[in-house]
Each structure stands twice: as structure tokens, then as C-alpha cells.
Coordinates of C-alpha atoms in Angstrom, one line a residue:
X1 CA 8.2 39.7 4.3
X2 CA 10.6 37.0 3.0
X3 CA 7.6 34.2 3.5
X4 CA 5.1 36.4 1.7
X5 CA 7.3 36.9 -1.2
X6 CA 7.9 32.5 -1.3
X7 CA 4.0 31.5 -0.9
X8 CA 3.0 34.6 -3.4
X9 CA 5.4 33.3 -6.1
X10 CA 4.5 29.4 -5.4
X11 CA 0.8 30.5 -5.8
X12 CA 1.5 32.8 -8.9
X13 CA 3.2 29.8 -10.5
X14 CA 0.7 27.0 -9.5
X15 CA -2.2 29.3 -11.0
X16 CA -0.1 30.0 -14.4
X17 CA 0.0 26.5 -14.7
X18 CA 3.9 25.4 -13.7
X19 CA 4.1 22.3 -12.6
X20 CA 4.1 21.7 -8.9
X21 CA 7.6 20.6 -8.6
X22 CA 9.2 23.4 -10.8
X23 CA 6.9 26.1 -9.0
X24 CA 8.3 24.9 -5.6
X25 CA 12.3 24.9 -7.0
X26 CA 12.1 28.0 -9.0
X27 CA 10.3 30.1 -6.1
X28 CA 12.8 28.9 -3.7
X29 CA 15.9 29.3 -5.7
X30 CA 14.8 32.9 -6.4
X31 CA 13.8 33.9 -2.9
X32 CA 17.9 32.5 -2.0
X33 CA 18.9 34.4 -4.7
X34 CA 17.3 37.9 -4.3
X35 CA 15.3 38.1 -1.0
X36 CA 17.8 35.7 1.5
X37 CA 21.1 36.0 3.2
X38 CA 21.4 32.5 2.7
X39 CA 23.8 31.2 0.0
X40 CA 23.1 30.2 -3.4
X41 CA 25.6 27.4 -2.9
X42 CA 22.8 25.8 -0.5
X43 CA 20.6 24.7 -3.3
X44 CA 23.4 22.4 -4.8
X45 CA 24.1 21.3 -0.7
X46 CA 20.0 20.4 -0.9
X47 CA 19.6 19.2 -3.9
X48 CA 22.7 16.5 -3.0
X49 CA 21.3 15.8 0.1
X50 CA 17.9 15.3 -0.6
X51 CA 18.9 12.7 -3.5
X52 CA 21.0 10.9 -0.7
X53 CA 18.0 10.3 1.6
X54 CA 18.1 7.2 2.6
X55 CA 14.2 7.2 3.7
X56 CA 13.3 8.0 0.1
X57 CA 15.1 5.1 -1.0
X58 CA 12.0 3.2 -0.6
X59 CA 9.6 5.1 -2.9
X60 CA 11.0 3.4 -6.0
X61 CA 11.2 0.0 -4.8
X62 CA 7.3 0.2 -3.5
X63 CA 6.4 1.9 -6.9
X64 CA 8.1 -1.5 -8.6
X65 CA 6.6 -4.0 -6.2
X66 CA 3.3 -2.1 -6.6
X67 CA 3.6 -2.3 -11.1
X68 CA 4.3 -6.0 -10.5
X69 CA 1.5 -6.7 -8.6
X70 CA -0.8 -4.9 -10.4
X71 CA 0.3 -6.7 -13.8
X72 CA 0.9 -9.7 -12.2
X73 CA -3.1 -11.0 -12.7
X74 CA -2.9 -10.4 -8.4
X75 CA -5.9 -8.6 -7.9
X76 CA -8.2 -10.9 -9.6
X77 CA -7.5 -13.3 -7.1
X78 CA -7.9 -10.9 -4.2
X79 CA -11.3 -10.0 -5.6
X80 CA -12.4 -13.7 -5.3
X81 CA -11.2 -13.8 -2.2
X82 CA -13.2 -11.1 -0.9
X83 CA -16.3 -12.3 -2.4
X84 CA -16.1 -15.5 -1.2
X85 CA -15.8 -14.0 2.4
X86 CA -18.0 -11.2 2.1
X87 CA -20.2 -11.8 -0.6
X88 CA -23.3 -13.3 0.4
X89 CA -24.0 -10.0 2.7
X90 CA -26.6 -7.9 0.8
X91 CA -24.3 -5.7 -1.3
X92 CA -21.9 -8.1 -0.9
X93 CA -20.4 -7.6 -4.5
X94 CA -19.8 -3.4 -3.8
X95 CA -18.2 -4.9 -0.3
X96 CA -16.2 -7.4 -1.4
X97 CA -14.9 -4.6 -3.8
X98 CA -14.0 -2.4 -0.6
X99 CA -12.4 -5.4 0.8
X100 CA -10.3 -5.9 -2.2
X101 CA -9.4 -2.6 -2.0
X102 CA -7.8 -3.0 1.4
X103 CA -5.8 -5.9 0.8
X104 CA -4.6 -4.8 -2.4
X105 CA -3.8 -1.4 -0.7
X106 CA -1.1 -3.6 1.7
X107 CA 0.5 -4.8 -1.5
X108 CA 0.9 -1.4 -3.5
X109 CA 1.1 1.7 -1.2
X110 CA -0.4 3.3 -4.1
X111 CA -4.3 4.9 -4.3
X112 CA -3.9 5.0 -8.0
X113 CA -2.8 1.6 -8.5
X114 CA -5.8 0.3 -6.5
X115 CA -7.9 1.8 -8.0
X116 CA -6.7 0.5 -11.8
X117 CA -6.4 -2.7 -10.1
X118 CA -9.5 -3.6 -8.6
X119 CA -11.7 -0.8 -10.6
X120 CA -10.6 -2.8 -13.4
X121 CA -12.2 -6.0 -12.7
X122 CA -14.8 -4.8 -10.1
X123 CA -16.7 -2.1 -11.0
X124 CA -17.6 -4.3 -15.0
X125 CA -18.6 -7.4 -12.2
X126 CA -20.6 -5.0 -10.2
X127 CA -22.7 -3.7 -13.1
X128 CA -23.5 -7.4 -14.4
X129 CA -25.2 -8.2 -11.3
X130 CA -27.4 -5.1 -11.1
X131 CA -25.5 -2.4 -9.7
X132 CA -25.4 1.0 -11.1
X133 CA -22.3 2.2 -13.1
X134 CA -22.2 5.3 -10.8
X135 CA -22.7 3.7 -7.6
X136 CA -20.1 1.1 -8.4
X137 CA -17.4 4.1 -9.8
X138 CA -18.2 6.1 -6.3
X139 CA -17.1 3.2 -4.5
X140 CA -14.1 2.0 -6.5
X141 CA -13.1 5.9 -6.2
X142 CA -13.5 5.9 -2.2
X143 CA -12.0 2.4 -1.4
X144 CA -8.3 2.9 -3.4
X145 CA -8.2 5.8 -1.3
X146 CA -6.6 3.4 1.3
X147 CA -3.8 3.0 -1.0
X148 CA -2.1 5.5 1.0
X149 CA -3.3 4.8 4.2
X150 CA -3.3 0.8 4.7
X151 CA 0.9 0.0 5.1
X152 CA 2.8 0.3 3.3
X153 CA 2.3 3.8 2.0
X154 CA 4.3 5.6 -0.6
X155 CA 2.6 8.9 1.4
X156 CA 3.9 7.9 4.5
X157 CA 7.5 7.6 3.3
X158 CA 7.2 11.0 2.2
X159 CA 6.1 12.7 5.4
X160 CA 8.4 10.4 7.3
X161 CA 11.3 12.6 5.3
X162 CA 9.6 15.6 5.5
X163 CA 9.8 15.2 9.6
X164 CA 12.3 12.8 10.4
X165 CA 9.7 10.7 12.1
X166 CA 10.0 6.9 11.7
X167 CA 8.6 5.5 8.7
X168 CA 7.8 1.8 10.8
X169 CA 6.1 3.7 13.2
X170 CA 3.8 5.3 10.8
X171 CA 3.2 2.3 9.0
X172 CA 2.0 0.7 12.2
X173 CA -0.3 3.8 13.0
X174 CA -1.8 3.6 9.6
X175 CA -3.4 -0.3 10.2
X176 CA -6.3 0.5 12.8
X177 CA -7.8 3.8 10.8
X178 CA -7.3 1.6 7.6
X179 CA -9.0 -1.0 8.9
X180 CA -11.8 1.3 10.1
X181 CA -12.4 3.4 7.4
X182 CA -12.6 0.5 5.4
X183 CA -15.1 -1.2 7.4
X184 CA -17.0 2.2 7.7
X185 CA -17.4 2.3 3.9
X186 CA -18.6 -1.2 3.9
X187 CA -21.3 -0.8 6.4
X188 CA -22.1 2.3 4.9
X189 CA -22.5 0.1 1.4
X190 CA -24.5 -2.6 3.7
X191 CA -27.0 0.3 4.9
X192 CA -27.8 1.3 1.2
X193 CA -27.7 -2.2 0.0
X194 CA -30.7 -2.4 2.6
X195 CA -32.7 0.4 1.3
X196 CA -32.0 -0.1 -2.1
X197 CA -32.0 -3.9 -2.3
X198 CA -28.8 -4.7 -4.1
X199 CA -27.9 -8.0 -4.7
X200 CA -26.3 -10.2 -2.9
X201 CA -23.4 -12.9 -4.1
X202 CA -24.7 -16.9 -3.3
X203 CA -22.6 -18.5 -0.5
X204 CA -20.3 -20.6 -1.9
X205 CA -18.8 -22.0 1.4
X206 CA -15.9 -22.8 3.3
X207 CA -14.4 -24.3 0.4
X208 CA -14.2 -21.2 -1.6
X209 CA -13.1 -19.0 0.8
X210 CA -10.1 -21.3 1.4
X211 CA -9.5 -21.9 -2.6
X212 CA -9.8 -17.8 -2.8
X213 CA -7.5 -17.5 0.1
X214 CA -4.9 -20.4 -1.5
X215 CA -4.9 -18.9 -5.3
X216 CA -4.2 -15.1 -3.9
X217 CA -1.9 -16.1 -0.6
X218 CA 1.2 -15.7 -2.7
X219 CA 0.4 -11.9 -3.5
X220 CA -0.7 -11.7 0.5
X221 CA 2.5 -13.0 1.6
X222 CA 3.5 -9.6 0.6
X223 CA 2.2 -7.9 3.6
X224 CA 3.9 -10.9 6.1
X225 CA 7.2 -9.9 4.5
X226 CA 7.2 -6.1 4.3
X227 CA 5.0 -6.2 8.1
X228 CA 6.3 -9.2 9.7
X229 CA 10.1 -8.0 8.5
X230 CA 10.3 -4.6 9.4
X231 CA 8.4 -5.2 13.0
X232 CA 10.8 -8.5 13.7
X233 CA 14.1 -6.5 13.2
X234 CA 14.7 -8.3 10.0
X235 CA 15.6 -5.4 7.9
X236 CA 14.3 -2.1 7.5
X237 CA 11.5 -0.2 5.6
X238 CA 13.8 0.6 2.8
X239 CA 15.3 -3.0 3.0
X240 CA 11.7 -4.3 3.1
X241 CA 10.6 -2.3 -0.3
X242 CA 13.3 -4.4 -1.8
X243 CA 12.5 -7.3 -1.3
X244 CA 8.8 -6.6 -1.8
X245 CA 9.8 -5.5 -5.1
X246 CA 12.1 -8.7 -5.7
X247 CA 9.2 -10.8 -3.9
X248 CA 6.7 -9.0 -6.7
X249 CA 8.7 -9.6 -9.8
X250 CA 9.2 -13.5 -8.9
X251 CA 5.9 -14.3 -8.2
X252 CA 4.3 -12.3 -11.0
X253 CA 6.5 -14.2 -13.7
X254 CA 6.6 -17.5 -12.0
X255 CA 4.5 -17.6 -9.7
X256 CA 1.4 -16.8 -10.9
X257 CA 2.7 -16.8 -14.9
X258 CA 0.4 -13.7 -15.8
X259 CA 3.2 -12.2 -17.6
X260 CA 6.7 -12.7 -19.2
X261 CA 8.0 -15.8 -20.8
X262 CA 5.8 -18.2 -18.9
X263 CA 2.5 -16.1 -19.4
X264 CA 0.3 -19.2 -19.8
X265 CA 1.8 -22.7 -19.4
X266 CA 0.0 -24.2 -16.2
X267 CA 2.2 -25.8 -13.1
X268 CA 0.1 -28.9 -13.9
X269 CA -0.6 -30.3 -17.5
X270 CA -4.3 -30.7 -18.2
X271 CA -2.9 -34.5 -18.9
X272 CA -1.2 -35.2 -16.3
X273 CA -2.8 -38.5 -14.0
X274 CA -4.0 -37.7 -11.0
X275 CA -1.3 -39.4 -8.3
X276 CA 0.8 -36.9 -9.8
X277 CA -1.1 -34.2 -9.6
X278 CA -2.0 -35.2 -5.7
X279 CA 2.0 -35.6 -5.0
X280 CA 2.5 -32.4 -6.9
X281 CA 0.5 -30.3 -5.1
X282 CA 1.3 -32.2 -1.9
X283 CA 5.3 -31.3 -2.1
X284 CA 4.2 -27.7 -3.1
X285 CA 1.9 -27.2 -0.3
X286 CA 4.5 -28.9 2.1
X287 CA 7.5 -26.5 0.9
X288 CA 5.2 -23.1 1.2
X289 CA 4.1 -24.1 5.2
X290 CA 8.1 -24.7 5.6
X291 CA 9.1 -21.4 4.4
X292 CA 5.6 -19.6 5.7
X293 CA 6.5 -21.3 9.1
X294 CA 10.5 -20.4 8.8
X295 CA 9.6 -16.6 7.9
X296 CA 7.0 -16.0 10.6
X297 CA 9.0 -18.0 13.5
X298 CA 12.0 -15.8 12.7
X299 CA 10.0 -12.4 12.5
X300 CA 8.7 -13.3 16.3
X301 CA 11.6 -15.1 17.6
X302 CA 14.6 -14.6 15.3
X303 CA 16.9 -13.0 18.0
X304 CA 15.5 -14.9 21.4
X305 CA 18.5 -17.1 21.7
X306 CA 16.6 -19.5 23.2
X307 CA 14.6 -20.7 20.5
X308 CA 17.5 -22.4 18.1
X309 CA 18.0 -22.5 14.0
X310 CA 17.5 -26.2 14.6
X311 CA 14.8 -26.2 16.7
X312 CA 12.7 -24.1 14.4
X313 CA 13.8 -25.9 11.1
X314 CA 13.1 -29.3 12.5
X315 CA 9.5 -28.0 13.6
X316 CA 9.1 -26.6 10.3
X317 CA 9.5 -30.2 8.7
X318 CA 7.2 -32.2 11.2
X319 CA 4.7 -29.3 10.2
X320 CA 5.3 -29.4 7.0
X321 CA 5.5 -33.5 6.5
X322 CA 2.2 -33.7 8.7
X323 CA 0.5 -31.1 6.3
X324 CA 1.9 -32.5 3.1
X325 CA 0.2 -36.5 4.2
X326 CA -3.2 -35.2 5.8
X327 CA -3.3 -33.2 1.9
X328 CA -2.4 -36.6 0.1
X329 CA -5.2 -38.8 2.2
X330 CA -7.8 -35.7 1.7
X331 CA -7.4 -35.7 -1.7
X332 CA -7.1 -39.2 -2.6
X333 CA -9.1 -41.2 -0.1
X334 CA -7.6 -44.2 -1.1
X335 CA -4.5 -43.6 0.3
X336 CA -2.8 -44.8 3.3
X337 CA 0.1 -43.1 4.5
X338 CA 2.6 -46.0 2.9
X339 CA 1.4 -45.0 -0.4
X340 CA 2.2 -41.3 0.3
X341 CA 6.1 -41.3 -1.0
X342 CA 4.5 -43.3 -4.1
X343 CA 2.2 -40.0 -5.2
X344 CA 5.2 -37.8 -4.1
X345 CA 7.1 -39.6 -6.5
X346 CA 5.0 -39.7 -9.3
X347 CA 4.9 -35.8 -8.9
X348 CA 8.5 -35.4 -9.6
X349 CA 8.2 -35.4 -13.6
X350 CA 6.2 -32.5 -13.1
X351 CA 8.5 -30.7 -10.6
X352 CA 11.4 -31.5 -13.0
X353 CA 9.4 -30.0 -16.0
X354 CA 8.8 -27.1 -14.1
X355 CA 12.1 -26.3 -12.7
X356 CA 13.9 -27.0 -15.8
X357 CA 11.2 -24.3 -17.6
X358 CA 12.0 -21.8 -14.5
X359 CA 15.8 -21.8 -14.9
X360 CA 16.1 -21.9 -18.9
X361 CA 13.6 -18.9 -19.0
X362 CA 14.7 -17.0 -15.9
X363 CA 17.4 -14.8 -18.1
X364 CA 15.0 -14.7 -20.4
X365 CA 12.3 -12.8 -18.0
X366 CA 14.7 -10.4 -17.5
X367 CA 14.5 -8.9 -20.2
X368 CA 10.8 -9.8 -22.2
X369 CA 8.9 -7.1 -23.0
X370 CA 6.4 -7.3 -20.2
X371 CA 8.9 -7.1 -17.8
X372 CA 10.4 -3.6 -19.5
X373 CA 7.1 -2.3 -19.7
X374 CA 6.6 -2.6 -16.0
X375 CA 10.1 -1.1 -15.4
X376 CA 9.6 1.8 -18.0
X377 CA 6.4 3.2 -16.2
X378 CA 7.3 2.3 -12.8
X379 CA 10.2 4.6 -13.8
X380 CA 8.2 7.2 -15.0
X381 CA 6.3 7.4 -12.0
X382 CA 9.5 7.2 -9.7
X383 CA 11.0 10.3 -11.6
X384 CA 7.6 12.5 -11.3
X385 CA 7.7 11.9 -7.7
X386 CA 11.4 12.3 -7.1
X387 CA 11.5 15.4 -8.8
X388 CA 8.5 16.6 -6.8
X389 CA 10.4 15.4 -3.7
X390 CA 13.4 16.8 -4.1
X391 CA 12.6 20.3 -5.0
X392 CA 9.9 19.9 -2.3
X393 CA 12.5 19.7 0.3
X394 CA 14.5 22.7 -1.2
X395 CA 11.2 24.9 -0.6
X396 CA 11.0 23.4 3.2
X397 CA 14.6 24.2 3.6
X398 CA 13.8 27.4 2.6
X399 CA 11.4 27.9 5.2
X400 CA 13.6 26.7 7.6
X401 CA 16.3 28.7 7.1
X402 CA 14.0 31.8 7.0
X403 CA 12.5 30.5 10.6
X404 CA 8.6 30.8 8.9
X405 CA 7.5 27.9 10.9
X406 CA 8.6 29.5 14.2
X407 CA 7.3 33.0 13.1
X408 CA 3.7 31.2 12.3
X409 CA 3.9 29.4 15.7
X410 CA 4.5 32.2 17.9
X411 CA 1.5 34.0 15.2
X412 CA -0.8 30.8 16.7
X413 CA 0.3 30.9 19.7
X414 CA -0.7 34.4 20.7
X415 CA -3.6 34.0 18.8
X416 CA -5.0 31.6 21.4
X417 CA -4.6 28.5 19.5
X418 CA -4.8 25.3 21.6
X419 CA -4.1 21.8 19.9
X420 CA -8.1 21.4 19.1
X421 CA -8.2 24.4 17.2
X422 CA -4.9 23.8 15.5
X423 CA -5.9 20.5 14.2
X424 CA -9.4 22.3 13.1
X425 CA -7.1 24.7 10.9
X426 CA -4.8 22.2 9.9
X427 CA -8.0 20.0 8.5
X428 CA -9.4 22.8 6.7
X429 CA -6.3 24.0 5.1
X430 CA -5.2 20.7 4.1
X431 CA -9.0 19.9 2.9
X432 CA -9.0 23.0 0.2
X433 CA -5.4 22.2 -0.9
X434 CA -6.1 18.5 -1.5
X435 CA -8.3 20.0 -4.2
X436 CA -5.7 21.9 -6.2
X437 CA -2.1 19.9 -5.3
X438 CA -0.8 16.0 -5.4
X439 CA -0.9 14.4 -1.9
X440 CA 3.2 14.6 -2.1
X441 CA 3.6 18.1 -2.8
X442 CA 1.0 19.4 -0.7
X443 CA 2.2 17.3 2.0
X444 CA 5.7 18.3 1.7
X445 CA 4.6 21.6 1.3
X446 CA 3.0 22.0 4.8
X447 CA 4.4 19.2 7.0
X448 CA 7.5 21.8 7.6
X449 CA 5.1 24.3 8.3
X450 CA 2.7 23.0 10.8
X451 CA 5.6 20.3 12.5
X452 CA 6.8 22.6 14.6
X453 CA 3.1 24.1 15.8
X454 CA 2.2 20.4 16.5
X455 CA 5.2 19.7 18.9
X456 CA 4.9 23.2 20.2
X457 CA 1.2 22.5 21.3
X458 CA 2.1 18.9 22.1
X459 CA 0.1 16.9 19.2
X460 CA 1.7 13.8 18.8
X461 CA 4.1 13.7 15.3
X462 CA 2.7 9.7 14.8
X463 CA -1.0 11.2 15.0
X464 CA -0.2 14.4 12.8
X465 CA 1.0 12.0 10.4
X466 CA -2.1 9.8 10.2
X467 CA -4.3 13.2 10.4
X468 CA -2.3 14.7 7.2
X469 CA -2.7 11.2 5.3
X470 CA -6.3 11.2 6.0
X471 CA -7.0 14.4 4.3
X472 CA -4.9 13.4 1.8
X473 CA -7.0 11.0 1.0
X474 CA -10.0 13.0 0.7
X475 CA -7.9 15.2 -1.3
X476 CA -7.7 13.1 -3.8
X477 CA -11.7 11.8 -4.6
X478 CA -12.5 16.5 -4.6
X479 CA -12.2 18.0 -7.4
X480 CA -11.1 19.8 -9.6
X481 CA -7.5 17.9 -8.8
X482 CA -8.7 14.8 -6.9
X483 CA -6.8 12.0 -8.8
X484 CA -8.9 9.3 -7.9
X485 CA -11.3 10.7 -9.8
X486 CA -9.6 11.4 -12.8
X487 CA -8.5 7.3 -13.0
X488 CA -12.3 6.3 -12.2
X489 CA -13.7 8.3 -15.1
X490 CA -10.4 6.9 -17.2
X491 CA -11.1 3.0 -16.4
X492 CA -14.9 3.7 -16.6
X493 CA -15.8 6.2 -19.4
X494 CA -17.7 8.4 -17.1
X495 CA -17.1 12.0 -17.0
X496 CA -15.3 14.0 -14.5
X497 CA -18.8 15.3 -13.3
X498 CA -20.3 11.8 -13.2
X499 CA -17.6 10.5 -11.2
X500 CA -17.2 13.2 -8.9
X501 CA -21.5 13.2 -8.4
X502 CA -21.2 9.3 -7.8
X503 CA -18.5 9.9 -5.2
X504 CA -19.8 12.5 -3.4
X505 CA -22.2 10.3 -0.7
X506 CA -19.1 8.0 0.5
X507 CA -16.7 11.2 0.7
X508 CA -19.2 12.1 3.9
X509 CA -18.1 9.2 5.4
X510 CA -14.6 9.4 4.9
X511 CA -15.4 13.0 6.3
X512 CA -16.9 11.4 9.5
X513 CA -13.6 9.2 9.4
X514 CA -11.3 12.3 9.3
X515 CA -12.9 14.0 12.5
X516 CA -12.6 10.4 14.7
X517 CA -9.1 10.1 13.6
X518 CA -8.2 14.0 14.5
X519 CA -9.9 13.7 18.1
X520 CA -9.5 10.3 19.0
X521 CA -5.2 10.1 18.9
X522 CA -5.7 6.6 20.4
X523 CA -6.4 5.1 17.3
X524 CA -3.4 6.2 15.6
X525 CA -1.0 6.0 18.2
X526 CA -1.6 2.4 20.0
X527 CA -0.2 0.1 18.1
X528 CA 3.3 2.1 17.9
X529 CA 3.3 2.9 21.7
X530 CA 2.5 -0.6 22.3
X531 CA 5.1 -2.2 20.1
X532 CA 7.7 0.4 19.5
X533 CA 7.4 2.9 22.0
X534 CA 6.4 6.9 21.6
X535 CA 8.2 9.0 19.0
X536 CA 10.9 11.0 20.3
X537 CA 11.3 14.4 18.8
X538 CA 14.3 16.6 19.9
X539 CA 13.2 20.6 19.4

């Protein structure tokens, strides 16, 4: 009787048009009032403890890192990237765009944000080249659907508080479906590229792929830290959105100077001779293979006690002193190696330039007006989805303390419901609310619910996961609620209709996607087994 009365008056709500997150509070805070012999006290006890989750810390820190990154000028060097290494395929242009989407996706943990992003630039490229404005907007709107599934995800996070499963393990599960649904929608793109004759990008060579890979590594480095950090013990996944976020902001204002107080003035003056351009670049190319090589040697081997500090740091500079003369000879064949410390020190005007610009404008940064803007909406989006969050978890304690999910278990149960069928039901359930609800708070919404039915019917929690992020992903390119599509038709001028009509043929293969990764639990669960071991869930 009890859960009746909580999913009428959620439903009731939602259809009056109450926002998610106050439809799920005020439903549960009146079914504790009126219809439970629970206490009224145990909203406040929620509320507290759902603000002190230490799992959710992360959200706001990825949201930041993500706002940085997508200001940043990052994703135009990700797109050239992706051109240059899948470009010259026919449809190259529409896969390079799918690519983008993918790396991007492992810098923001957001679908929205990809899609601004790389829509942005992409789909405008796409159309000068021939391709349709609709066919370029249906892919845009499929690819930033791995925003939530490539790791990091912002999704993720969220079910790993909903369950209490680990968020590193997710993050792991999500890298083999992301990389296949990604390279499903690109062959899908290559197969209608075929038929339809679309384009295809000139190869430019070796030589751009490594000047694409040089100008966006910075922003790629991103993944190696959040990745590479949690996975090597370094710190974890709240720690690592951090110092993504930290990571973001730096290389967005002085780094790559799209924005902020440097927005503009070059690393290298247009005037500057060219021995000290070649040491410049030299000392710079040098110092990034030290750190790279420091960072990745002590994400694999940081606690083998055999492998030494020392050891590591002094391989670090033969690496890094061999790099920094093969660089100095390549680009100025005139040089022998005893004129190397001559070019590196007619590069030190610049460095000095440089640094003294960095540390009389660092203060500065802190506080310019594109670095507020970035914080103002990354805040505005932090606060929608705590609030979302947090009254999420009231309604799911709700349930818990009213034992739905074991009434609707043993319901299944003697039913005849075997872990096939249940994940058919849970599919179709979460396919028709992904039309109407935000990923969040239909997740939230129903992990609680069908958690216990899954561990009950022995479904793995890692694979239930990557199941319920899937169909979020769906969720969001349906309509009428699907917020892919709503940013597509916003960045493109297109109408809802259009968008949702130029998205339709891709959504069948995300659709295909969906029923490997329910029936194939292999895909989602190797790489934690293999490098973390199987979740353990006490019922």
C-alpha cells in the first residue's frame, strides 16, 4: 500500500510539472509523515548524510574540470587530432567527429558538454565539406552520448552512491563498451559513407597526426592522470577529480592561453630567431617526457620497493636529455650535439619572458572574468544535480525503510523471473523512463529498486551498472526529454523534430549496443576482474 501511495504521488508530481528533485523530496517526506512508522527526524538524519557522501564529492570537481576543458579551446585540438588519424577513411570527417567525441568524453564525464564541445566546431566543419546538416546533428547527438559512458563519468559516480559499489571499478568497466560503441557508430558512419559517397578528408601524414597528437596531449594527459592515478593507488576517484579539476584550470589559462589573462600572447614571439625557438621547444619537450615519464613510472611501479625514487628520476633525465638533443639535431640539421647547450641557451630569454608573465598574472587568473564565468555555471550545474541527488537518496531511503525492493523481489521471484528476463524488464523500463526523467534521477530512482533483484538473481552489480548507463544513454537522444537532443537543436538551429528525425538511424545502433552489453557480461566485467578483482556485495 505504502509503495503505491510513494510512486502514485512521484508520478502525480512529475506529470504536474514539479521538478524531478522536489517531486522525489516532497513525496517522500509526506509518505514519512502520514503513511510510515518511520520518524520525521529521518529526513534531517538523510539529508545530513547524503550531503556528507564522500563518493559524491567527486561530482563537482569533474563538473569544473569538465567547464575548463570545454572553455579551454581543448576540443579543437582533439578534433584535429582525430582527423588527422581518421580522416582520410571515406566519411572520415563524421568519424573523426565520433572520435573526438570519445576522447573528449575521457576529459569531461559529461554528454552535454561533449556535445557543446565538439558539436560546436564539428558539425559547421562537417557541412562545409558536403555533409548534410541533419546527418552531421544525428551524429554529434549519438557520439556525446559517451560522455557518460567513456571514464570518467559523472553517471557512474552517481550509481556508485546509489549502491555502494566502487566507483574505480565502474570506471574501468565503462572503457571496453565505450570503446565499442564508439567504433560501432563509426563503422556504421563508414557503411553509409559507402552508399552515400561522402567525402573523405586528404591524408595529411605522419606528420600531422603527431603535430595533432602534440597540440591536444596536454588536454589528453587528463585521462593518464585521473586513469593512470586512481588504478596505480595514487589517490582516489574523488582525489583524482581534484586534481583533474586543478590539472584543467592550469592548462586552460596557461597552458593553452584560450582564456583569462593570457588569452592570446603566444609561448614563442613571432620574432623570435630560430636557435631560440629550437632551444625553446627543445627544454619544453625535454621537461614534459620528464614529468610524463615520472607520472606513468610511479602509477605502475610507485609502491614496488624495488624500483627506487633515484632510479626512476635519473632514467627520467637520460630520457629526457636524449629526447631534448635528437629534437635540437631534427630540427636544426646543422647542429652537432656540442652546439646543443648553445640553442638551449639562447631559449632562456624566452623561458624567462614566459615565466615571469606566468607568475605576475597567476593572482590575476584567479580572479578574471573568464575564470568566474567557468566557476558560476559549473556551480549552477553542481547545485541542480546535488539537489537532485540528495533528495534522490531520501526517496531510496524511503524505499528501504519500507522493504519495497524486497517486496518487488520476492513479486519477481514467484513470478518466474530468471536473470534474462529481469534484465529484459529492467531494459524496457529504463528505455521508457529515459524519455521522461534526467539520467540522475531516473537512475537514482531505480538502482535501489532493481539492486537487490540483481544480486538476488545473481547479475553482477559492475554489469548492472554498465547495463543502467547504457540506457541512459539512449535515454537521453528519445524524446520528448532526451537532452542530447535539446543541445543539438540549441548549437544547430534545427528543431526538436529535425534533430530527433536525424538521430533516429544511429539510435538503432546504440540499440544493438544495449542488447550485446546486457548479454554479453564479459565485456563489462573483464577489465575489473582482471585488475581489481570481483565486486563484493554483502546482502
Amino acid at each position: 500500500m505504502v509503495s503505491a501511495i510513494l510512486f502514485t504521488m512521484v508520478l502525480v508530481l512529475l506529470l504536474l510539472g514539479v521538478p524531478v528533485a522536489v517531486s522525489l523530496g516532497l513525496a517522500s517526506v509526506l509518505v514519512i509523515a502520514f503513511f510510515s512508522t518511520d520518524s520525521i527526524s529521518s529526513v534531517a538524519l538523510q539529508l545530513f548524510t547524503a550531503s556528507q557522501n564522500y563518493t559524491l564529492l567527486a561530482i563537482p570537481f569533474f563538473i569544473l574540470a569538465a567547464s575548463f576543458m570545454s572553455t579551454g579551446g581543448v576540443a579543437k585540438r582533439i578534433i584535429r587530432f582525430a582527423i588527422a588519424s581518421v580522416g582520410h577513411f571515406r566519411g572520415g570527417l563524421a568519424m573523426a567527429s565520433v572520435l573526438a567525441c570519445m576522447m573528449f568524453a575521457a576529459l569531461s564525464g559529461s554528454s552535454p558538454a561533449t556535445v557543446v564541445a565538439i558539436g560546436t566546431i564539428a558539425i559547421a566543419g562537417m557541412m562545409q565539406v558536403g555533409y548534410s546538416k541533419e546527418f552531421a546533428a544525428g551524429i554529434i547527438a549519438n557520439a556525446g552520448t559517451l560522455g557518460i559512458l567513456i571514464p570518467p563519468s559523472i553517471v557512474m559516480v552517481v550509481y556508485s552512491a546509489a549502491t555502494q559499489v566502487s566507483v574505480g571499478r565502474m570506471f574501468l568497466a565503462g572503457v571496453l563498451p565505450g570503446l565499442l560503441a564508439g567504433g560501432m557508430l563509426m563503422l556504421a558512419i563508414y557503411v553509409v559513407a559507402r552508399i552515400k559517397k561522402l567525402p573523405a578528408e586528404p591524408w595529411r601524414g605522419f606528420g600531422e597526426i603527431l603535430q595533432g597528437g602534440k597540440e591536444a596531449g596536454w588536454g589528453l594527459f587528463l585521462i593518464v592522470i585521473i586513469i593512470g592515478g586512481i588504478y596505480g593507488g595514487v589517490f582516489t576517484p574523488t582525489e583524482a577529480a581534484a586534481v583533474a579539476a586543478v590539472y584543467a584550470f592550469l592548462i586552460a589559462i596557461f597552458v593553452y592561453r584560450d582564456m583569462g589573462p593570457l588569452a592570446g600572447i603566444t609561448w614563442i614571439p613571432e620574432d623570435a630567431p630560430v636557435e631560440a625557438r629550437v632551444g625553446f621547444s627543445a627544454t619544453v619537450y625535454a621537461l614534459g617526457i620528464f614529468f610524463v615519464w615520472m607520472a606513468l613510472s610511479y602509477f605502475v611501479v610507485g609502491r614496488d620497493s624495488e624500483i627506487s625514487l633515484e632510479a626512476r628520476f635519473w632514467a627520467g633525465i637520460i630520457l629526457s636529455v636524449a629526447v631534448m638533443i635528437a629534437y635540437s639535431m631534427w630540427r636544426d640539421p646543422k647542429t652537432s650535439i656540442a652546439r646543443v647547450p648553445m640553442l638551449l641557451v639562447r631559449g632562456l630569454p624566452i623561458w624567462g619572458k614566459n615565466l615571469v608573465l606566468v607568475l605576475t598574472r597567476f593572482f590575476p587568473a584567479l580572479v578574471h572574468n573568464d575564470t568566474r564565468r567557468v566557476m558560476v555555471e559549473a556551480s549552477r550545474t553542481t547545485l541542480m544535480l546535488m539537489f537532485i541527488i540528495v533528495n534522490a537518496l531520501l526517496f531510496a531511503h524511503v524505499l528501504t525503510s519500507e522493504r519495497i525492493p524486497q517486496s518487488i523481489t520476492n513479486l519477481m521471484l514467484d513470478a518466474g523471473f530468471n536473470w534474462f528476463t529481469f534484465l529484459i524488464a529492467v531494459n524496457i523500463l529504463l528505455l521508457i523512463g529515459g524519455q521522461f526523467m534526467e539520467p540522475s534521477g531516473l537512475l537514482l530512482i531505480v538502482a535501489p529498486v532493481v539492486f537487490p533483484i540483481a544480486m538476488e538473481l545473481g547479475v553482477d552489480p559492475i554489469h548492472l551498472g554498465i547495463i543502467m548507463v547504457v540506457n541512459m544513454e539512449i535515454g537521453m537522444i528519445t524524446p520528448p526529454i532526451g537532452l542530447n537532443l535539446f543541445v543539438t537543436s540549441g548549437i544547430t538551429g534545427m528543431s526538436l523534430i529535425q534533430v530527433v528525425k536525424a538521430a533516429a538511424p544511429f539510435v538503432a545502433v546504440l540499440l544493438i549496443f544495449l542488447v550485446i552489453v546486457t548479454y554479453t557480461p564479459q565485456l563489462s566485467t573483464l577489465l575489473p576482474y582482471a585488475m581489481m578483482g570481483p565486486e563484493i556485495i554483502t546482502r
